[in-house]
Coordinates of C-alpha atoms in Angstrom, one line a residue:
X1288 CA 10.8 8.7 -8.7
X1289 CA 7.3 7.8 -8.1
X1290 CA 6.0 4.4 -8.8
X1291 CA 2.7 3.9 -9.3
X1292 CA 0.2 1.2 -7.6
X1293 CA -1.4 -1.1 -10.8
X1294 CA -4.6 -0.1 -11.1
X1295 CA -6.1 -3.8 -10.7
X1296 CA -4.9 -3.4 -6.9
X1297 CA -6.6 -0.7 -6.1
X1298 CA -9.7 -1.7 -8.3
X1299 CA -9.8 -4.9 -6.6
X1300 CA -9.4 -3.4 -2.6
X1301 CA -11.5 0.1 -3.2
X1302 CA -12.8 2.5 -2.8
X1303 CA -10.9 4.3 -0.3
X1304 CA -11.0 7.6 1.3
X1305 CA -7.3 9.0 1.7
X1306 CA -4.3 8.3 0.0
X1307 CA -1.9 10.2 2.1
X1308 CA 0.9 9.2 -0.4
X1309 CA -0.5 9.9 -4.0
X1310 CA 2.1 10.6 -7.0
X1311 CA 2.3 13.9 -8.1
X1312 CA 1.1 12.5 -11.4
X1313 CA -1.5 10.1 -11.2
X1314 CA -3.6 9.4 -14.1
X1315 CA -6.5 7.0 -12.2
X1316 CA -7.4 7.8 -8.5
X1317 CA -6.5 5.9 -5.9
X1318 CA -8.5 7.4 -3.4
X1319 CA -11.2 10.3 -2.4
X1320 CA -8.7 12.7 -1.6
X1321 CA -5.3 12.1 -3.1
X1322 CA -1.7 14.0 -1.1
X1323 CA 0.9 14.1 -3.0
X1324 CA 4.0 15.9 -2.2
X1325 CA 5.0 19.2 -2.0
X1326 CA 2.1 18.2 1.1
X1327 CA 3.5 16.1 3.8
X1328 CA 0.6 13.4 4.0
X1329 CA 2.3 11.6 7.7
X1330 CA 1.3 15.6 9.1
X1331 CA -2.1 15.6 7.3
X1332 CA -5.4 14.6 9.0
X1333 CA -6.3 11.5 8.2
X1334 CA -10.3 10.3 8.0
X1335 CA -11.3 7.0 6.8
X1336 CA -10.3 4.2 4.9
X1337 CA -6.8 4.5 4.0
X1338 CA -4.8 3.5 1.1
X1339 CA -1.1 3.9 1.5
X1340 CA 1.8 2.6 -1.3
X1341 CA 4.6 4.4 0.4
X1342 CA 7.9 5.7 -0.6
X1343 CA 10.1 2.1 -0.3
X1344 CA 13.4 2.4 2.0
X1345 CA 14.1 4.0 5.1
X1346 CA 10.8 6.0 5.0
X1347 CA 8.4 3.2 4.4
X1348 CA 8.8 2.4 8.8
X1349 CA 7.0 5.8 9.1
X1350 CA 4.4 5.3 7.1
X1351 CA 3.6 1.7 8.4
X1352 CA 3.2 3.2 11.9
X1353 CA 1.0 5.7 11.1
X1354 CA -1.2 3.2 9.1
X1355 CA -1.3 1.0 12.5
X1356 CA -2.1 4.4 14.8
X1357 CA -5.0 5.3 12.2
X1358 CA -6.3 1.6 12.3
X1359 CA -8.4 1.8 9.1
X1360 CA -5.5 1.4 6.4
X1361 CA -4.4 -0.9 3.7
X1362 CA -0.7 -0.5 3.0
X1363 CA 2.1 -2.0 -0.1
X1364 CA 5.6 -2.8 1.0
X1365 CA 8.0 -5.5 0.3
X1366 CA 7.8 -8.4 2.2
X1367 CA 10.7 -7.7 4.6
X1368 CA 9.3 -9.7 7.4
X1369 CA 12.4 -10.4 9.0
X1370 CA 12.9 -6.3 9.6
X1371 CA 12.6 -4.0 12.4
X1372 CA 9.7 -2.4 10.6
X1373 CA 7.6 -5.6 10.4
X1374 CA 8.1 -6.2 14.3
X1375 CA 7.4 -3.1 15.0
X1376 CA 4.2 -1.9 12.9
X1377 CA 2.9 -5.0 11.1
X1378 CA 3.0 -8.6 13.0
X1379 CA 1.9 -6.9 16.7
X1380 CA -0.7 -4.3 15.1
X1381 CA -2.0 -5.5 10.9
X1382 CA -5.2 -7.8 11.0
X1383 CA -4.1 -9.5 7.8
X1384 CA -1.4 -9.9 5.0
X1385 CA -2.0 -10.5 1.5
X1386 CA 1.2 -12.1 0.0
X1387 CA 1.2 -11.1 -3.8
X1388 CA 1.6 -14.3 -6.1
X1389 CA 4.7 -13.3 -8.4
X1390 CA 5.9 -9.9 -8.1
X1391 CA 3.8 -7.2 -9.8
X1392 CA 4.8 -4.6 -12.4
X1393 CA 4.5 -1.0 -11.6
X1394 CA 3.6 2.2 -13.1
X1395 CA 5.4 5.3 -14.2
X1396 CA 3.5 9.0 -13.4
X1397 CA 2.1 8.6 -17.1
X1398 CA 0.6 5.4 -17.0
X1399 CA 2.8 3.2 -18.6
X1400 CA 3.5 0.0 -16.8
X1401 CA 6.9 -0.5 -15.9
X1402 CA 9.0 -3.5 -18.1
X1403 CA 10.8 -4.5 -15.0
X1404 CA 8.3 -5.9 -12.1
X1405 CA 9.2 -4.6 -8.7
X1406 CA 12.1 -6.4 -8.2
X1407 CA 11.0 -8.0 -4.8
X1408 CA 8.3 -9.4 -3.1
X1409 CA 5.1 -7.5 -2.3
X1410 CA 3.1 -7.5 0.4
X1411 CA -0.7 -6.0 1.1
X1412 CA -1.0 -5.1 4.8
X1413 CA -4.4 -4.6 6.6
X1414 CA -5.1 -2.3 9.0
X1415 CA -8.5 -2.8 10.9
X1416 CA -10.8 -6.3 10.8
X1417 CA -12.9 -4.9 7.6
X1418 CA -10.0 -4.7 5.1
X1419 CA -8.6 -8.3 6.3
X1420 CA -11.6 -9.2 5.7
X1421 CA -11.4 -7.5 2.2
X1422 CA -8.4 -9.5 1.2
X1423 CA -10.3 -13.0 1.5
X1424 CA -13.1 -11.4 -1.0
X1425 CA -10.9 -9.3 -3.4
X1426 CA -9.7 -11.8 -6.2
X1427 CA -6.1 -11.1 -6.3
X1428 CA -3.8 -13.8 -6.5
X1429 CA -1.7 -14.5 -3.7
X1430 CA -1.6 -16.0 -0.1
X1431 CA -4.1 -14.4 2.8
X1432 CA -2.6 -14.6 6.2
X1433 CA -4.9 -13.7 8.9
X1434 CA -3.6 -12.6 12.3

C-alpha cells in the first residue's frame, strides 16, 4: 500500500529534483520527476536533489544507501537508530537528522490523510551539507541533530 508523505513536509524541504519512490497515485508532486513503480527508481539515474520516502521494512536499507552514494538526498524512515541500517547508511554517511515532534499522519493515494498517524517515530535524514542545512531553516517541528 502506498503511503503518502504530508504535503507540509515536502512544502517545508522543496523543491526537489527526483523522487525515485513516488506513489503510483500522487495527487501533489513531490519532486521534478516523480518514479513510481512498475519503474524500479534504485536502477534509475538519479540527478539532483533527492527526495526519497521509501517503502518501510526490509527494503527501506536499500534505499538509504543509495541516498548516501548519491550524496544530495533527503530521506523519511522510522527512527530505528539502534538497526543495522542506521550504522550502516545514516550515522557514518547523513550530515543531519530531523527528529519529527509527535509522529505524523500520512496519506492515502487519493489524498486523504490517514486517521491513524504512522504508528512510530519519524525521522528526516540529510544527505549532503545543503539539506542539513535546510532542516535548521525549514519550520517543522522537531529536534535537528547535526553530524
Amino acid at each position: 500500500m502506498d503511503w503518502l508523505t504530508p504535503p507540509e513536509i515536502i512544502e517545508a524541504l522543496g523543491p526537489f529534483d527526483l523522487d525515485p519512490c513516488a506513489g503510483c497515485k500522487q495527487p501533489w508532486p513531490t519532486a521534478a520527476r516523480m518514479i513510481s513503480l512498475p519503474q524500479d527508481g534504485l536502477k534509475e539515474n538519479w540527478i539532483g536533489r533527492v527526495w526519497c520516502n521509501p517503502p518501510f521494512g526490509s527494503e527501506t536499507a536499500a534505499w538509504l544507501a543509495r541516498c548516501a552514494a548519491h550524496g544530495n538526498a533527503v530521506a523519511l524512515a522510522f527512527a530505528r537508530t539502534e538497526t543495522a541500517m542506521f550504522f550502516e547508511s545514516v550515522w557514518p554517511k547523513a550530515a543531519a537528522l530531523l527528529f519529527l515532534r509527535g509522529r505524523p499522519h500520512f496519506h492515502r493515494p487519493d489524498g486523504k490523510r490517514a486517521k491513524g498517524n504512522s504508528g512510530g517515530p519519524i525521522v528526516l535524514i540529510a544527505y549532503g551539507r545543503g539539506n542539513a542545512h535546510r532542516f535548521l531553516e525549514c519550520g517543522l517541528d522537531g529536534m535537528t541533530v547535526m553530524l
